[in-house]
PDB file of N, CA and C in Angstrom:
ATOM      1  N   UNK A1348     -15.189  42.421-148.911  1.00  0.00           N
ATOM      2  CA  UNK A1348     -15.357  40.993-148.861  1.00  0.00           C
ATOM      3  C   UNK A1348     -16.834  40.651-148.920  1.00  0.00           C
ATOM      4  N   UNK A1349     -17.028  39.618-149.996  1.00  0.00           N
ATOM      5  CA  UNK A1349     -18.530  39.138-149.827  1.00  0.00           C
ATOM      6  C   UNK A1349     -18.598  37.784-149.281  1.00  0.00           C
ATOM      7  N   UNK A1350     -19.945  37.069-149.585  1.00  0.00           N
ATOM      8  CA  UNK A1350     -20.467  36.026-148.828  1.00  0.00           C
ATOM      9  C   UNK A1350     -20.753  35.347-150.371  1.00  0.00           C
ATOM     10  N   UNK A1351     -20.803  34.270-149.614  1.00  0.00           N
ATOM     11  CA  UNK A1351     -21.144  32.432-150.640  1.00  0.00           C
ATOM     12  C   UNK A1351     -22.069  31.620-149.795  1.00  0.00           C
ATOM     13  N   UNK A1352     -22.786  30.985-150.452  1.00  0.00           N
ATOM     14  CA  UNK A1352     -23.526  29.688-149.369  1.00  0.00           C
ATOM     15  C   UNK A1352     -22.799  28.479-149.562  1.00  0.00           C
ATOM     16  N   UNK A1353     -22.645  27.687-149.328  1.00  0.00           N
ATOM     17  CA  UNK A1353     -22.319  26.621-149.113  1.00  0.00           C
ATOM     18  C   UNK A1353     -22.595  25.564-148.565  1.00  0.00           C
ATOM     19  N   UNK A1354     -22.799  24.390-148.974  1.00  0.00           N
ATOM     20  CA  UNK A1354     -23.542  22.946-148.908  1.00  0.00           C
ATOM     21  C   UNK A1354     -22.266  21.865-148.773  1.00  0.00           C
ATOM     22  N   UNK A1355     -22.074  21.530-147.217  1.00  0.00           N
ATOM     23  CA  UNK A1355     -21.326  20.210-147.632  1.00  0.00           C
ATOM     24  C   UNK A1355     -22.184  19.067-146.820  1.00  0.00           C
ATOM     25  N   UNK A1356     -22.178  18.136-147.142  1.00  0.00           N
ATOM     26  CA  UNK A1356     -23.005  16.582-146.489  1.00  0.00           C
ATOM     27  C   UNK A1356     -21.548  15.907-146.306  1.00  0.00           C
ATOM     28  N   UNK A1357     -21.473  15.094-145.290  1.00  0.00           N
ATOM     29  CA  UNK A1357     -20.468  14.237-144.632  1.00  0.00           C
ATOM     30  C   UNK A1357     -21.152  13.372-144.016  1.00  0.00           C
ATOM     31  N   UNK A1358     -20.553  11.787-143.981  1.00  0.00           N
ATOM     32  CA  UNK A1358     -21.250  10.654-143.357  1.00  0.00           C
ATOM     33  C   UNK A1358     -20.940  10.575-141.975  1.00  0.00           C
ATOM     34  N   UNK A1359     -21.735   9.920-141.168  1.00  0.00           N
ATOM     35  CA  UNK A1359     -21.236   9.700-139.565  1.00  0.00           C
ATOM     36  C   UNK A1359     -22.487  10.445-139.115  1.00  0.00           C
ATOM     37  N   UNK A1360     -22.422   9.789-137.440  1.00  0.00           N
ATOM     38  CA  UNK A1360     -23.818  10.389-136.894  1.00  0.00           C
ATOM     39  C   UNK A1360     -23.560  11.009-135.690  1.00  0.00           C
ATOM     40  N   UNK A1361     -22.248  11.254-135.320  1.00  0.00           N
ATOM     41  CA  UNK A1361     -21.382  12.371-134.881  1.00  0.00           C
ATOM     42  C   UNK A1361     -21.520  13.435-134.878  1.00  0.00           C
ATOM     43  N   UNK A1362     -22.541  14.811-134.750  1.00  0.00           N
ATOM     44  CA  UNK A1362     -22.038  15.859-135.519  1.00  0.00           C
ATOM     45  C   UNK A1362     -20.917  16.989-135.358  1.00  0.00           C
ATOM     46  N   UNK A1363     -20.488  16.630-134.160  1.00  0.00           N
ATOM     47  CA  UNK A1363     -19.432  17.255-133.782  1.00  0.00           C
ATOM     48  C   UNK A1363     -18.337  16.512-134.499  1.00  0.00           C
ATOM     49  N   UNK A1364     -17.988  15.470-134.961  1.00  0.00           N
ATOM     50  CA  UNK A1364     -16.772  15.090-135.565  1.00  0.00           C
ATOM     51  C   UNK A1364     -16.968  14.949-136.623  1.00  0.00           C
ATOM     52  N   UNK A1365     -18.350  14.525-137.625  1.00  0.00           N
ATOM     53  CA  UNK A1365     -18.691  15.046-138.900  1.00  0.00           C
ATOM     54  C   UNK A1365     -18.257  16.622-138.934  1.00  0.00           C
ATOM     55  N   UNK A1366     -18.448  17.672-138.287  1.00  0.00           N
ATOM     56  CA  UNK A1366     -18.413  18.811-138.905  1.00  0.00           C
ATOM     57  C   UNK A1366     -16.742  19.041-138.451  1.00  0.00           C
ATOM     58  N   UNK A1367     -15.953  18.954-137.720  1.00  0.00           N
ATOM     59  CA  UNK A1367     -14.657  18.725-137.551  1.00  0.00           C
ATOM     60  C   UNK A1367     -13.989  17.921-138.668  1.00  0.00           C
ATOM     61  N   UNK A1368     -14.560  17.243-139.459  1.00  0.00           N
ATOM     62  CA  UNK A1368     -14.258  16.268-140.551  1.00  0.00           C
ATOM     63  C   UNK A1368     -14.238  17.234-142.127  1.00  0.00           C
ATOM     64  N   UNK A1369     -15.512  17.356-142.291  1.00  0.00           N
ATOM     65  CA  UNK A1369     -15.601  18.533-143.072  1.00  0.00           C
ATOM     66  C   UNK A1369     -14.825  19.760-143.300  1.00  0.00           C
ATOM     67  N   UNK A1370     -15.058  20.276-142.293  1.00  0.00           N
ATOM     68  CA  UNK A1370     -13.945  21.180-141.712  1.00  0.00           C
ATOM     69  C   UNK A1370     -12.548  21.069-142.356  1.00  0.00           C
ATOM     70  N   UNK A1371     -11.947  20.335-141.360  1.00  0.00           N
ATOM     71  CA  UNK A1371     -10.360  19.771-141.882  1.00  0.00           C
ATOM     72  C   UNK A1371     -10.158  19.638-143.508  1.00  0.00           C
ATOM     73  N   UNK A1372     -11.443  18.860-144.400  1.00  0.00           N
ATOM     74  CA  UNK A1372     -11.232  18.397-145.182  1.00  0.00           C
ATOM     75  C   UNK A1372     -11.078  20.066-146.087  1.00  0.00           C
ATOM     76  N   UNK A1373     -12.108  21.048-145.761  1.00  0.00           N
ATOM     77  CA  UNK A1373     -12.090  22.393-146.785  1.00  0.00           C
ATOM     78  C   UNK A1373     -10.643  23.445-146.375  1.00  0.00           C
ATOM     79  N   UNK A1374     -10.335  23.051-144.830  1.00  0.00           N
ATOM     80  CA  UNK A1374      -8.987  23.655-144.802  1.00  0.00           C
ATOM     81  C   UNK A1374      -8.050  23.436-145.657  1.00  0.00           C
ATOM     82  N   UNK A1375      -7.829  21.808-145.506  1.00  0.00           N
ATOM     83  CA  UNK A1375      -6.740  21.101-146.300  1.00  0.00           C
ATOM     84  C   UNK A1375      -6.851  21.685-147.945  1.00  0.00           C
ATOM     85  N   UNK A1376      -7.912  21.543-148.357  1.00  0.00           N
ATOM     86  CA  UNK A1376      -8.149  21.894-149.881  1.00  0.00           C
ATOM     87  C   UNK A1376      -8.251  23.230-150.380  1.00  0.00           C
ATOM     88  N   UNK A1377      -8.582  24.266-148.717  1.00  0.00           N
ATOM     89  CA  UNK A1377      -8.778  25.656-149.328  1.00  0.00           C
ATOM     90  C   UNK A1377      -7.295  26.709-148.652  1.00  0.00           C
ATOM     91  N   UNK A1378      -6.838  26.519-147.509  1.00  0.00           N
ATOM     92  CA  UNK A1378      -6.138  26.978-146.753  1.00  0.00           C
ATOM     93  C   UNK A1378      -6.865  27.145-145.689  1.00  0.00           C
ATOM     94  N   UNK A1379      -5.771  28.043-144.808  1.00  0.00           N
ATOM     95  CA  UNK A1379      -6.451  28.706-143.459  1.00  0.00           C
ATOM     96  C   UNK A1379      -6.241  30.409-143.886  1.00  0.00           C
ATOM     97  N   UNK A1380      -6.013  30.537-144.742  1.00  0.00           N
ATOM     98  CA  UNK A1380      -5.919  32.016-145.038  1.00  0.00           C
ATOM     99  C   UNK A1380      -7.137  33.161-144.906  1.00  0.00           C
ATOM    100  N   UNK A1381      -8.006  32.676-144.876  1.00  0.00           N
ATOM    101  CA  UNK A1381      -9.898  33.324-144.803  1.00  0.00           C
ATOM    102  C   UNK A1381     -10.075  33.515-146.285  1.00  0.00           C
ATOM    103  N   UNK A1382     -11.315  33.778-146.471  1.00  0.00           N
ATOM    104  CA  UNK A1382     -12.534  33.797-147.513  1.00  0.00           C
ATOM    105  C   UNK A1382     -12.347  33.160-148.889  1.00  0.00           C
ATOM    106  N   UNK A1383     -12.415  31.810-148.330  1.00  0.00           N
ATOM    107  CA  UNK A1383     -12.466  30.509-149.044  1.00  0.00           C
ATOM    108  C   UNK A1383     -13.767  30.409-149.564  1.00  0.00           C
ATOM    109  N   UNK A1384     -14.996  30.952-149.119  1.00  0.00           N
ATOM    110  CA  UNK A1384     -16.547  30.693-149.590  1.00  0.00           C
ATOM    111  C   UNK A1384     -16.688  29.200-149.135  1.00  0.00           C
ATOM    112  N   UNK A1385     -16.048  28.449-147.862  1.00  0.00           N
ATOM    113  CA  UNK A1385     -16.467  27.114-147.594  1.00  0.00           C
ATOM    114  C   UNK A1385     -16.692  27.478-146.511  1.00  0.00           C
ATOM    115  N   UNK A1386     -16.991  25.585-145.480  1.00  0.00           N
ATOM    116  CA  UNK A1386     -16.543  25.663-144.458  1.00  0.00           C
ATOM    117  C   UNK A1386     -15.745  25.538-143.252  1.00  0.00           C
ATOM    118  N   UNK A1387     -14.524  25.708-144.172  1.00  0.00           N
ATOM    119  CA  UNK A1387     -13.420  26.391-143.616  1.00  0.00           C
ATOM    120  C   UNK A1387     -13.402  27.615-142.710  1.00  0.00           C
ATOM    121  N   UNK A1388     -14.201  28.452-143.248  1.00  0.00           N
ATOM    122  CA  UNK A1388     -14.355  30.093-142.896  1.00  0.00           C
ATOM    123  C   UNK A1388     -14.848  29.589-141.037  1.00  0.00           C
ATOM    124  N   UNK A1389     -15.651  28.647-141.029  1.00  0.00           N
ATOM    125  CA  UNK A1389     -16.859  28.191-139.944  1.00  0.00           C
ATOM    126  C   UNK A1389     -15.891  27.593-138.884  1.00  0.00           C
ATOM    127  N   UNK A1390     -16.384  28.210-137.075  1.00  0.00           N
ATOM    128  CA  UNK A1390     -15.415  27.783-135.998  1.00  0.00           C
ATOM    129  C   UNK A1390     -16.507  26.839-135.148  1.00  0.00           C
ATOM    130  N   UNK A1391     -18.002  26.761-136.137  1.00  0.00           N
ATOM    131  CA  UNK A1391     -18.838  26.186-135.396  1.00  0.00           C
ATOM    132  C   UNK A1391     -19.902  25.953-135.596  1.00  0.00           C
ATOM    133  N   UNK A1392     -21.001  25.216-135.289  1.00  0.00           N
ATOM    134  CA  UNK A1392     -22.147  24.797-136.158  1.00  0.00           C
ATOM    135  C   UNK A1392     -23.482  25.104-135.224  1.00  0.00           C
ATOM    136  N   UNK A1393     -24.971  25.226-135.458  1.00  0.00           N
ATOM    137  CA  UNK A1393     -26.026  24.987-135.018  1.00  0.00           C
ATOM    138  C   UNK A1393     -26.738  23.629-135.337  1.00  0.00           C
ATOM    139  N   UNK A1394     -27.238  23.007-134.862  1.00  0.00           N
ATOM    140  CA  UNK A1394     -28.272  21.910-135.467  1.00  0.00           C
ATOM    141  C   UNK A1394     -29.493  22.911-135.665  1.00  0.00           C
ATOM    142  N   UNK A1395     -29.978  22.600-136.606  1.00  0.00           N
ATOM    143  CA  UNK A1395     -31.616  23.369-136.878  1.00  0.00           C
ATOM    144  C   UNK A1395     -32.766  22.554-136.075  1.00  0.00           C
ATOM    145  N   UNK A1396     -32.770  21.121-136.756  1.00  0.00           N
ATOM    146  CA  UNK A1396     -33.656  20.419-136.022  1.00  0.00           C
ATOM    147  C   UNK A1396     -32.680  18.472-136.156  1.00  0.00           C
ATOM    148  N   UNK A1397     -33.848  17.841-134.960  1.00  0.00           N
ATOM    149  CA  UNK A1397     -33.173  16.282-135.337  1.00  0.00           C
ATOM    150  C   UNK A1397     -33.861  15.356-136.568  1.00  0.00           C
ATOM    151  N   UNK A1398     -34.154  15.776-137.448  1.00  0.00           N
ATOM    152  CA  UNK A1398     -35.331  15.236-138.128  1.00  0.00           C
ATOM    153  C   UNK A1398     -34.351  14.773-139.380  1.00  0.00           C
ATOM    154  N   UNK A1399     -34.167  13.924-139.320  1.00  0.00           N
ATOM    155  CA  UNK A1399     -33.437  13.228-140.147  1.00  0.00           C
ATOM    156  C   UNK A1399     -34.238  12.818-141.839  1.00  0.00           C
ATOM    157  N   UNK A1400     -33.729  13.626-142.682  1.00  0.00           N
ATOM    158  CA  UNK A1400     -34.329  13.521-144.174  1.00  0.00           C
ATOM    159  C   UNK A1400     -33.182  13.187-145.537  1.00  0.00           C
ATOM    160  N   UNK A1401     -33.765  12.908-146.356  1.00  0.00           N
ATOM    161  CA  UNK A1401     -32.626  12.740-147.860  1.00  0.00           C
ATOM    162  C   UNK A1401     -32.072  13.837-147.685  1.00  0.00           C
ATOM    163  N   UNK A1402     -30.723  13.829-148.095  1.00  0.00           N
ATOM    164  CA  UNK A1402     -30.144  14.930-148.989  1.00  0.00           C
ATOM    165  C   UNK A1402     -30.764  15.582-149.707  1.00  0.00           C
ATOM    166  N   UNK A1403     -31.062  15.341-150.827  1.00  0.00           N
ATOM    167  CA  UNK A1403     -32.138  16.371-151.561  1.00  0.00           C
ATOM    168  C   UNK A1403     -32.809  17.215-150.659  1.00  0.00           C
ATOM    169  N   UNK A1404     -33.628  16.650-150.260  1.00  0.00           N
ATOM    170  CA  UNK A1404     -34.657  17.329-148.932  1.00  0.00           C
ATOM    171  C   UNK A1404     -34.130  18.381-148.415  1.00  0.00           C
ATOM    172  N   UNK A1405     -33.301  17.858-147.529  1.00  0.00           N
ATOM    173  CA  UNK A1405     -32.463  18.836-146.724  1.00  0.00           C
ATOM    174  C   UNK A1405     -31.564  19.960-147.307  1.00  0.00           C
ATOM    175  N   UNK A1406     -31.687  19.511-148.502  1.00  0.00           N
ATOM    176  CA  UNK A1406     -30.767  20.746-149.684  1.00  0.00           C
ATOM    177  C   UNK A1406     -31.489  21.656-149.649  1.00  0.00           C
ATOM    178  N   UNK A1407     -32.945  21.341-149.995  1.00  0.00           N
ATOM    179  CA  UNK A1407     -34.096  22.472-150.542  1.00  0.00           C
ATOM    180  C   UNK A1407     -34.508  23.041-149.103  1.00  0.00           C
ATOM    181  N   UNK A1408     -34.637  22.380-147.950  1.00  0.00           N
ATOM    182  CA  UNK A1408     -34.689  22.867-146.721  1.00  0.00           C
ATOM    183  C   UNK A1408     -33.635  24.195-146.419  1.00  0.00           C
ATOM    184  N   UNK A1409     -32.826  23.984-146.657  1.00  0.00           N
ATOM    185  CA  UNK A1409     -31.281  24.719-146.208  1.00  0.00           C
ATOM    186  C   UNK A1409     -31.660  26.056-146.766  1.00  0.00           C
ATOM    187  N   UNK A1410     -32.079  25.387-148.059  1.00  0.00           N
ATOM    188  CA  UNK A1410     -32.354  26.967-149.095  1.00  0.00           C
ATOM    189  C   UNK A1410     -33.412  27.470-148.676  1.00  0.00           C
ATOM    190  N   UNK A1411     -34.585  26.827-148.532  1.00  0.00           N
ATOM    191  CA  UNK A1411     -34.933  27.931-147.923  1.00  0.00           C
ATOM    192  C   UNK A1411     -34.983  28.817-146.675  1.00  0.00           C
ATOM    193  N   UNK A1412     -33.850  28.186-145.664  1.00  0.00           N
ATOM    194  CA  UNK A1412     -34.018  28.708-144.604  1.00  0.00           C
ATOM    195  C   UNK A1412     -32.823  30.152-144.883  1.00  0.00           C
ATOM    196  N   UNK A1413     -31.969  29.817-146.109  1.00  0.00           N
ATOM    197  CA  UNK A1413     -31.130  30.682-146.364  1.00  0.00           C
ATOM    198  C   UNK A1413     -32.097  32.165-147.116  1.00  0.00           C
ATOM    199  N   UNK A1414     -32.600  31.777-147.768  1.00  0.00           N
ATOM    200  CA  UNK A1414     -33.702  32.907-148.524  1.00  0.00           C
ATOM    201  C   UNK A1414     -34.273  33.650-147.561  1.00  0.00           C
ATOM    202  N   UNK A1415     -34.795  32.698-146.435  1.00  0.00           N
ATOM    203  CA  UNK A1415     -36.189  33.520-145.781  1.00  0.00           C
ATOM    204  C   UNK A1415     -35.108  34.462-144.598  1.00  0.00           C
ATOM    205  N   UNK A1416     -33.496  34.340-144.862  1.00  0.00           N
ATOM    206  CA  UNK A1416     -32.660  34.950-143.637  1.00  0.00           C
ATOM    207  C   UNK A1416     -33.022  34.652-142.244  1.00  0.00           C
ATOM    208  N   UNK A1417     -32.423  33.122-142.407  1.00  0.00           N
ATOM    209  CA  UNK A1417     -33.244  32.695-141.046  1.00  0.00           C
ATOM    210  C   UNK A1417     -31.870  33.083-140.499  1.00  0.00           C
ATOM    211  N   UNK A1418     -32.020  33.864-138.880  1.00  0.00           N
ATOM    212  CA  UNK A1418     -30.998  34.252-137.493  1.00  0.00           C
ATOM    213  C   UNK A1418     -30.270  33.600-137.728  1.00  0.00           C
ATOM    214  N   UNK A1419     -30.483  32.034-137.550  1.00  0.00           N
ATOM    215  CA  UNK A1419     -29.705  31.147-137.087  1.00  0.00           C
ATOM    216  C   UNK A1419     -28.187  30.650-138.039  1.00  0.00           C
ATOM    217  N   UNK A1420     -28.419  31.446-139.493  1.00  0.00           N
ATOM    218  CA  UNK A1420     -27.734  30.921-140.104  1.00  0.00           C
ATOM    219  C   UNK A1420     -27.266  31.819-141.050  1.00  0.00           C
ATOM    220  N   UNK A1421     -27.554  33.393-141.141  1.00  0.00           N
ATOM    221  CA  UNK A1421     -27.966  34.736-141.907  1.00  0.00           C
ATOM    222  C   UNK A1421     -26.710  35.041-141.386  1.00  0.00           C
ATOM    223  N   UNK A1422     -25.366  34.670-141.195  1.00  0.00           N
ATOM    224  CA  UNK A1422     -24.712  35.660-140.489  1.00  0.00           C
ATOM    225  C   UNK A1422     -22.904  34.848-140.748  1.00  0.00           C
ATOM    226  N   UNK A1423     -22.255  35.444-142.253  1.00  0.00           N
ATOM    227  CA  UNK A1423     -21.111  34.837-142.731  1.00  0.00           C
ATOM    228  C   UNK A1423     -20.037  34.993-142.071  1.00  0.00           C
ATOM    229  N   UNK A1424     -19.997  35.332-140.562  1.00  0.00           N
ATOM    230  CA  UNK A1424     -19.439  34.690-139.463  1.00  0.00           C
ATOM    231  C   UNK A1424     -19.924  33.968-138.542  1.00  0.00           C
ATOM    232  N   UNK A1425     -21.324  33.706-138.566  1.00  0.00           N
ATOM    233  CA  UNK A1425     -21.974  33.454-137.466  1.00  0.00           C
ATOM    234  C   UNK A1425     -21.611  31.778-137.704  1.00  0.00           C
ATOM    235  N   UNK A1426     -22.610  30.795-136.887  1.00  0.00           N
ATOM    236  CA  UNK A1426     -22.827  29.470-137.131  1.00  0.00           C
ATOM    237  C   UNK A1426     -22.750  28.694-138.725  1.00  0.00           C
ATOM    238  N   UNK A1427     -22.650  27.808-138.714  1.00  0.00           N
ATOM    239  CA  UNK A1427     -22.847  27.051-139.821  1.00  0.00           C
ATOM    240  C   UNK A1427     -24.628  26.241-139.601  1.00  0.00           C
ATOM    241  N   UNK A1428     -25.504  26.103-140.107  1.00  0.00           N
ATOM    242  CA  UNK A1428     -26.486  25.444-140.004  1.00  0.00           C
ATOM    243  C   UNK A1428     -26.115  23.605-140.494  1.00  0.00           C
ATOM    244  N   UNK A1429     -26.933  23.276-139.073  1.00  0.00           N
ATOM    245  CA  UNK A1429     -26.352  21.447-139.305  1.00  0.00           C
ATOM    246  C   UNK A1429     -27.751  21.014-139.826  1.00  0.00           C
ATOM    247  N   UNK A1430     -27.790  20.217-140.133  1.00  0.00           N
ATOM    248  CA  UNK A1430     -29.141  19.202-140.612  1.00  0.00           C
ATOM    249  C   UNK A1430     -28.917  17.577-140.875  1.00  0.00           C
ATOM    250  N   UNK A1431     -29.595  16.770-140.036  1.00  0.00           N
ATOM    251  CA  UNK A1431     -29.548  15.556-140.086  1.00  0.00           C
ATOM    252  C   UNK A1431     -29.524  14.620-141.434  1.00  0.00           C
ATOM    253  N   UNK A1432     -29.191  13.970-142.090  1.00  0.00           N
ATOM    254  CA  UNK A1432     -28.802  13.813-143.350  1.00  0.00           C
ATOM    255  C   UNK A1432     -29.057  11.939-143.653  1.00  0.00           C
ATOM    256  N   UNK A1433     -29.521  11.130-144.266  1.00  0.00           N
ATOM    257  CA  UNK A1433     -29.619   9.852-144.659  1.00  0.00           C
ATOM    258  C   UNK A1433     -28.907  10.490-146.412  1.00  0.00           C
ATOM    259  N   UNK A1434     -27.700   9.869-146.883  1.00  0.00           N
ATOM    260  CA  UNK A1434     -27.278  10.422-148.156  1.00  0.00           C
ATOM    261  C   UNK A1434     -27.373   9.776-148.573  1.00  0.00           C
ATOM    262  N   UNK A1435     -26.928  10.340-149.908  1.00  0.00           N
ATOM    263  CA  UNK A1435     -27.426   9.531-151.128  1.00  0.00           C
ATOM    264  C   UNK A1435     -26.929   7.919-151.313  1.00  0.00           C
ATOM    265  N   UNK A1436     -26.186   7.789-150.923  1.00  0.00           N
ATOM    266  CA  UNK A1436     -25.582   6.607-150.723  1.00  0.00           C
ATOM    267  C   UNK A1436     -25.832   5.723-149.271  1.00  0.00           C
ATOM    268  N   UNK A1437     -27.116   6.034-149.149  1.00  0.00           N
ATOM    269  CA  UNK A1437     -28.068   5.458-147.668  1.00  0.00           C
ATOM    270  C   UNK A1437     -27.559   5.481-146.540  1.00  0.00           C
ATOM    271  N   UNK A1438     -26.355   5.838-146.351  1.00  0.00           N
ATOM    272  CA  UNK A1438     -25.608   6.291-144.896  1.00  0.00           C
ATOM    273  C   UNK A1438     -26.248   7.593-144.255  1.00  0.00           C
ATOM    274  N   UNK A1439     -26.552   7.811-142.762  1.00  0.00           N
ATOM    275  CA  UNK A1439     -26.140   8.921-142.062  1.00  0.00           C
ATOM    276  C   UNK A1439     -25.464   9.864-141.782  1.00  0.00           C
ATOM    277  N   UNK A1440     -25.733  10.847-142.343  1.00  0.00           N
ATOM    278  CA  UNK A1440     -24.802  11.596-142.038  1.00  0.00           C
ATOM    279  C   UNK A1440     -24.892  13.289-141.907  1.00  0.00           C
ATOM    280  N   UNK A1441     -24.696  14.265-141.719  1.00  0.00           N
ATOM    281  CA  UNK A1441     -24.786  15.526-141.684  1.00  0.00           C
ATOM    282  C   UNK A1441     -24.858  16.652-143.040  1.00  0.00           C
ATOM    283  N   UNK A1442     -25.742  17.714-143.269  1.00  0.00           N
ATOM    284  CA  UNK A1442     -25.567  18.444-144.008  1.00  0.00           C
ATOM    285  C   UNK A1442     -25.075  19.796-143.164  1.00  0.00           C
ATOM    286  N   UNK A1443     -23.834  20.474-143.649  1.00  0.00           N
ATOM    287  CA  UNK A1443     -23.609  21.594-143.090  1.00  0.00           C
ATOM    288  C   UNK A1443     -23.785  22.497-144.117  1.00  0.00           C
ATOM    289  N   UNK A1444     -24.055  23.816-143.759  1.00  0.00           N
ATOM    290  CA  UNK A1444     -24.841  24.799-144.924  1.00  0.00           C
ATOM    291  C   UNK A1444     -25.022  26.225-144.030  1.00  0.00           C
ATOM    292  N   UNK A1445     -24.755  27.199-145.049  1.00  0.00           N
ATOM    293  CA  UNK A1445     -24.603  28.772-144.459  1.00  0.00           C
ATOM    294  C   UNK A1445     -23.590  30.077-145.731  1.00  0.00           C
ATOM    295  N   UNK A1446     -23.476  30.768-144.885  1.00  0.00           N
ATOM    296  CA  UNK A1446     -22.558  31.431-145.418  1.00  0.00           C
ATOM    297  C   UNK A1446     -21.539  31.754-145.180  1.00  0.00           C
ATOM    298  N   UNK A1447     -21.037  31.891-146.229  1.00  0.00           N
ATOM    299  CA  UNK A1447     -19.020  31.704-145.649  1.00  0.00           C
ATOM    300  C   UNK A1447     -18.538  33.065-146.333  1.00  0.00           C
ATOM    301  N   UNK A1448     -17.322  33.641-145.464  1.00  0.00           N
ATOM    302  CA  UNK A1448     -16.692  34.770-145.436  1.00  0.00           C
ATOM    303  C   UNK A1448     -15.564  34.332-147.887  1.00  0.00           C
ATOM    304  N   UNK A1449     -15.940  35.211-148.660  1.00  0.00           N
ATOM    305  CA  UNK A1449     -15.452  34.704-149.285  1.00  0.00           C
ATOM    306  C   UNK A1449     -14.484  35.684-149.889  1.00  0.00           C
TER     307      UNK A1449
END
């Protein structure tokens, strides 16, 4: 079994029910069977920081925290990495991002 990264953004300033949202939504679409490459695979999230940036931003952020194998997020069972999110569509909301069992 390998690994995938994965990028989902969800609105709300929740992040516990944004990422419960998300969640549900990649079950529903992927199963519960395991190694979907989403985050489905994920039972749980980290926040990195509260610093609230664009999407874009926080895309290229993600990546590189995925490149440089940052702990916090290097580990396709471990956490999901959260990041504070203003999207593209000017709402609040969460980027979740990591690697998923695929």
């Amino acid at each position: 079994m390998g690994a995938i990264t994965f990028f989902d953004v969800v609105t709300g300033d929740d992040v516990a029910k944004a990422f419960m949202k998300t969640r549900n939504e990649a079950l529903h679409e992927h199963g519960s069977g395991g190694c979907s490459g989403s985050i489905a695979e994920k039972d749980h999230y980290v926040v990195i920081d509260d610093v609230r940036r664009s999407e874009a931003y926080a895309i290229g952020w993600a990546l590189e925290l995925i490149s440089a194998n940052d702990p916090r997020i290097d580990d396709k069972w471990g956490p999901a990495g959260a990041l504070p999110v203003t999207t593209s569509s000017a709402e609040n909301g969460w980027l979740f991002f990591g690697w998923a069992n695929d």
